[in-house]
């Protein structure tokens, strides 16, 4: 369920949407690895940090650790990436 007025999504919801679209994304960890390949996340110790390129898909103004809120448009970007 979206948790703010902008309709932002949790990563688990993104995984569910991708599964419904027919993609074999098993869990949030696999989603994080996909986002890393896309240049949206980078591994920072035991956390995932949002890159400058990924900030526009979050509710934050700059890179953050373990971003929780993702704009729904990221789903279209991931689908486009996975279709390559």
Coordinates of N, CA, C and O in Angstrom, one line a residue:
X1 N 0.8 -1.2 0.0 CA 0.0 0.0 0.0 C 0.9 1.2 0.0 O 1.9 1.3 0.7
X2 N 0.5 2.3 -0.8 CA 1.2 3.5 -0.7 C 1.2 4.1 0.7 O 0.1 4.0 1.4
X3 N 2.2 4.7 1.1 CA 2.2 5.2 2.5 C 2.3 6.7 2.6 O 2.5 7.2 3.7
X4 N 2.2 7.4 1.5 CA 2.1 8.9 1.6 C 1.2 9.4 0.5 O 0.7 8.6 -0.4
X5 N 0.9 10.6 0.5 CA -0.1 11.2 -0.4 C 0.4 11.2 -1.9 O -0.4 11.3 -2.8
X6 N 1.7 11.0 -2.1 CA 2.2 11.0 -3.5 C 2.1 9.6 -4.1 O 2.4 9.4 -5.3
X7 N 1.7 8.6 -3.3 CA 1.5 7.3 -3.8 C 2.8 6.5 -3.9 O 2.9 5.5 -4.7
X8 N 3.9 6.9 -3.2 CA 5.1 6.2 -3.3 C 5.0 4.8 -2.8 O 4.1 4.5 -2.0
X9 N 5.9 3.9 -3.3 CA 5.8 2.5 -3.0 C 7.0 2.0 -2.2 O 8.1 2.5 -2.3
X10 N 6.7 1.0 -1.4 CA 7.8 0.2 -0.7 C 8.4 -0.7 -1.8 O 7.8 -1.1 -2.8
X11 N 9.7 -1.2 -1.5 CA 10.3 -2.1 -2.4 C 9.5 -3.4 -2.6 O 9.5 -3.9 -3.7
X12 N 9.0 -3.9 -1.5 CA 8.2 -5.1 -1.6 C 7.0 -5.0 -2.5 O 6.7 -5.9 -3.3
X13 N 6.4 -3.8 -2.6 CA 5.3 -3.5 -3.5 C 5.8 -3.5 -4.9 O 5.1 -4.0 -5.8
X14 N 7.0 -3.0 -5.1 CA 7.6 -2.9 -6.5 C 7.8 -4.3 -7.0 O 7.6 -4.7 -8.1
X15 N 8.4 -5.2 -6.1 CA 8.6 -6.6 -6.4 C 7.3 -7.3 -6.8 O 7.2 -8.0 -7.8
X16 N 6.2 -7.0 -6.1 CA 4.9 -7.6 -6.4 C 4.4 -7.1 -7.7 O 3.9 -7.9 -8.5
X17 N 4.6 -5.8 -8.0 CA 4.1 -5.3 -9.3 C 4.9 -6.0 -10.5 O 4.3 -6.3 -11.5
X18 N 6.2 -6.1 -10.3 CA 7.1 -6.7 -11.3 C 6.7 -8.2 -11.5 O 6.6 -8.6 -12.7
X19 N 6.3 -8.9 -10.4 CA 5.9 -10.3 -10.6 C 4.6 -10.3 -11.4 O 4.4 -11.2 -12.2
X20 N 3.7 -9.4 -11.1 CA 2.4 -9.4 -11.8 C 2.6 -9.1 -13.3 O 1.7 -9.4 -14.1
X21 N 3.6 -8.4 -13.6 CA 3.9 -8.1 -15.0 C 4.7 -9.2 -15.7 O 5.0 -9.1 -16.9
X22 N 5.0 -10.3 -14.9 CA 5.6 -11.4 -15.5 C 7.1 -11.5 -15.4 O 7.7 -12.4 -16.0
X23 N 7.7 -10.7 -14.6 CA 9.2 -10.7 -14.4 C 9.5 -11.6 -13.2 O 8.8 -11.6 -12.2
X24 N 10.6 -12.3 -13.3 CA 11.0 -13.2 -12.2 C 11.9 -12.5 -11.2 O 13.1 -12.8 -11.1
X25 N 11.3 -11.6 -10.5 CA 12.0 -10.9 -9.4 C 11.5 -11.5 -8.1 O 10.4 -11.3 -7.7
X26 N 12.4 -12.3 -7.4 CA 11.9 -13.1 -6.3 C 11.7 -12.3 -5.0 O 10.8 -12.6 -4.2
X27 N 12.6 -11.3 -4.7 CA 12.5 -10.6 -3.4 C 13.2 -9.3 -3.5 O 13.7 -8.9 -4.6
X28 N 13.2 -8.6 -2.4 CA 13.7 -7.2 -2.4 C 15.2 -7.2 -2.6 O 15.8 -6.3 -3.3
X29 N 15.9 -8.2 -2.2 CA 17.4 -8.3 -2.4 C 17.7 -8.4 -3.9 O 18.5 -7.7 -4.4
X30 N 16.9 -9.2 -4.6 CA 17.1 -9.2 -6.1 C 16.7 -7.9 -6.7 O 17.4 -7.5 -7.7
X31 N 15.7 -7.2 -6.2 CA 15.4 -5.9 -6.7 C 16.5 -4.9 -6.5 O 16.9 -4.1 -7.4
X32 N 17.2 -5.0 -5.3 CA 18.3 -4.1 -5.0 C 19.5 -4.4 -6.0 O 20.1 -3.4 -6.4
X33 N 19.7 -5.6 -6.3 CA 20.8 -6.0 -7.3 C 20.4 -5.4 -8.7 O 21.3 -4.9 -9.4
X34 N 19.2 -5.5 -9.1 CA 18.8 -4.9 -10.4 C 19.0 -3.4 -10.3 O 19.5 -2.8 -11.3
X35 N 18.6 -2.7 -9.2 CA 18.7 -1.3 -9.1 C 20.2 -0.9 -9.1 O 20.6 0.2 -9.6
X36 N 21.0 -1.8 -8.6 CA 22.5 -1.5 -8.6 C 23.0 -1.6 -10.0 O 23.8 -0.7 -10.4
X37 N 22.6 -2.6 -10.8 CA 23.0 -2.7 -12.2 C 22.5 -1.4 -13.0 O 23.2 -1.0 -13.9
X38 N 21.4 -0.9 -12.6 CA 20.9 0.3 -13.3 C 21.6 1.6 -12.9 O 21.3 2.6 -13.5
X39 N 22.3 1.5 -11.8 CA 23.0 2.7 -11.3 C 22.2 3.6 -10.4 O 22.5 4.7 -10.1
X40 N 21.1 3.0 -9.8 CA 20.2 3.7 -8.9 C 20.6 3.5 -7.5 O 20.4 4.4 -6.6
X41 N 21.2 2.4 -7.2 CA 21.7 2.0 -5.8 C 23.1 1.6 -5.9 O 23.6 1.1 -6.9
X42 N 23.8 1.8 -4.8 CA 25.2 1.3 -4.6 C 25.2 0.6 -3.2 O 24.6 1.1 -2.3
X43 N 26.1 -0.4 -3.1 CA 26.2 -1.1 -1.8 C 27.1 -0.2 -1.0 O 28.2 0.2 -1.4
X44 N 26.7 0.0 0.3 CA 27.5 0.8 1.2 C 27.5 0.1 2.5 O 26.6 0.2 3.3
X45 N 28.5 -0.7 2.7 CA 28.6 -1.6 3.9 C 27.5 -2.6 3.9 O 27.4 -3.3 2.9
X46 N 26.7 -2.6 4.9 CA 25.5 -3.5 4.9 C 24.2 -2.9 4.5 O 23.2 -3.4 4.7
X47 N 24.3 -1.7 3.9 CA 23.2 -1.0 3.5 C 23.2 -0.7 2.0 O 24.3 -0.8 1.3
X48 N 22.1 -0.2 1.4 CA 22.1 0.3 0.1 C 21.9 1.8 0.0 O 21.0 2.3 0.7
X49 N 22.8 2.5 -0.7 CA 22.7 3.9 -0.8 C 22.1 4.3 -2.1 O 22.6 3.8 -3.2
X50 N 21.2 5.3 -2.1 CA 20.7 5.8 -3.4 C 21.7 6.7 -4.0 O 22.4 7.5 -3.4
X51 N 21.9 6.5 -5.3 CA 22.9 7.4 -6.1 C 22.2 8.7 -6.5 O 21.0 8.8 -6.3
X52 N 23.0 9.6 -7.0 CA 22.4 10.8 -7.5 C 21.3 10.6 -8.6 O 20.3 11.2 -8.7
X53 N 21.6 9.6 -9.4 CA 20.6 9.2 -10.5 C 19.4 8.6 -9.9 O 18.3 8.8 -10.5
X54 N 19.4 8.0 -8.8 CA 18.3 7.4 -8.2 C 17.4 8.3 -7.3 O 16.3 8.0 -7.0
X55 N 18.0 9.5 -6.9 CA 17.3 10.4 -6.0 C 16.0 10.9 -6.6 O 15.0 11.0 -5.9
X56 N 15.9 11.1 -7.9 CA 14.7 11.6 -8.5 C 13.5 10.6 -8.4 O 12.4 10.9 -8.6
X57 N 13.8 9.3 -8.0 CA 12.7 8.3 -7.8 C 12.4 8.1 -6.4 O 11.6 7.2 -6.1
X58 N 12.9 8.9 -5.5 CA 12.6 8.8 -4.1 C 11.9 10.1 -3.6 O 11.8 11.1 -4.3
X59 N 11.5 10.2 -2.3 CA 11.0 11.4 -1.7 C 12.1 12.3 -1.1 O 11.8 13.3 -0.6
X60 N 13.3 11.9 -1.3 CA 14.4 12.6 -0.6 C 15.1 13.6 -1.6 O 14.9 13.4 -2.8
X61 N 15.8 14.5 -1.1 CA 16.5 15.5 -1.9 C 17.9 15.2 -2.2 O 18.6 15.9 -3.0
X62 N 18.4 14.1 -1.6 CA 19.8 13.7 -1.9 C 20.0 12.2 -1.6 O 19.0 11.6 -1.1
X63 N 21.2 11.7 -1.8 CA 21.5 10.3 -1.6 C 21.2 9.9 -0.1 O 21.6 10.7 0.8
X64 N 20.6 8.8 0.1 CA 20.3 8.3 1.5 C 20.5 6.8 1.6 O 20.5 6.1 0.6
X65 N 20.7 6.3 2.8 CA 20.8 4.9 3.0 C 19.4 4.3 3.1 O 18.5 4.9 3.8
X66 N 19.3 3.2 2.5 CA 18.0 2.4 2.6 C 16.7 3.2 2.4 O 15.9 3.2 3.2
X67 N 16.7 3.8 1.3 CA 15.5 4.6 0.9 C 14.2 3.7 1.0 O 14.2 2.6 0.4
X68 N 13.2 4.2 1.6 CA 12.0 3.4 1.8 C 10.9 3.8 0.8 O 10.1 2.9 0.4
X69 N 10.8 5.0 0.3 CA 9.7 5.5 -0.5 C 10.2 5.7 -1.9 O 11.1 6.5 -2.2
X70 N 9.6 5.0 -2.9 CA 10.0 5.1 -4.3 C 8.8 5.5 -5.1 O 7.7 5.0 -4.9
X71 N 9.1 6.4 -6.0 CA 8.0 6.9 -6.9 C 7.6 5.8 -7.8 O 8.4 5.1 -8.3
X72 N 6.3 5.7 -8.1 CA 5.8 4.6 -9.0 C 6.4 4.6 -10.4 O 6.5 3.6 -11.0
X73 N 7.0 5.7 -10.9 CA 7.6 5.7 -12.2 C 8.8 4.8 -12.2 O 9.3 4.5 -13.3
X74 N 9.4 4.5 -11.1 CA 10.5 3.6 -11.1 C 10.2 2.2 -11.7 O 11.0 1.5 -12.3
X75 N 8.9 1.8 -11.5 CA 8.5 0.5 -12.1 C 8.7 0.5 -13.6 O 9.2 -0.5 -14.1
X76 N 8.3 1.5 -14.2 CA 8.4 1.6 -15.7 C 9.9 1.6 -16.1 O 10.2 0.9 -17.1
X77 N 10.7 2.3 -15.3 CA 12.1 2.3 -15.6 C 12.7 0.9 -15.5 O 13.5 0.5 -16.3
X78 N 12.3 0.2 -14.4 CA 12.8 -1.2 -14.2 C 12.4 -2.1 -15.3 O 13.1 -2.9 -15.8
X79 N 11.1 -2.0 -15.7 CA 10.6 -2.9 -16.8 C 11.3 -2.6 -18.1 O 11.7 -3.6 -18.7
X80 N 11.6 -1.4 -18.4 CA 12.4 -1.0 -19.6 C 13.8 -1.7 -19.5 O 14.2 -2.2 -20.5
X81 N 14.4 -1.6 -18.3 CA 15.7 -2.2 -18.1 C 15.7 -3.7 -18.3 O 16.6 -4.3 -18.9
X82 N 14.7 -4.3 -17.7 CA 14.6 -5.8 -17.7 C 14.3 -6.3 -19.1 O 14.6 -7.5 -19.4
X83 N 13.6 -5.5 -19.9 CA 13.3 -6.0 -21.3 C 14.5 -5.9 -22.2 O 14.4 -6.5 -23.3
X84 N 15.5 -5.3 -21.9 CA 16.7 -5.2 -22.7 C 17.3 -6.6 -22.9 O 17.5 -7.4 -22.1

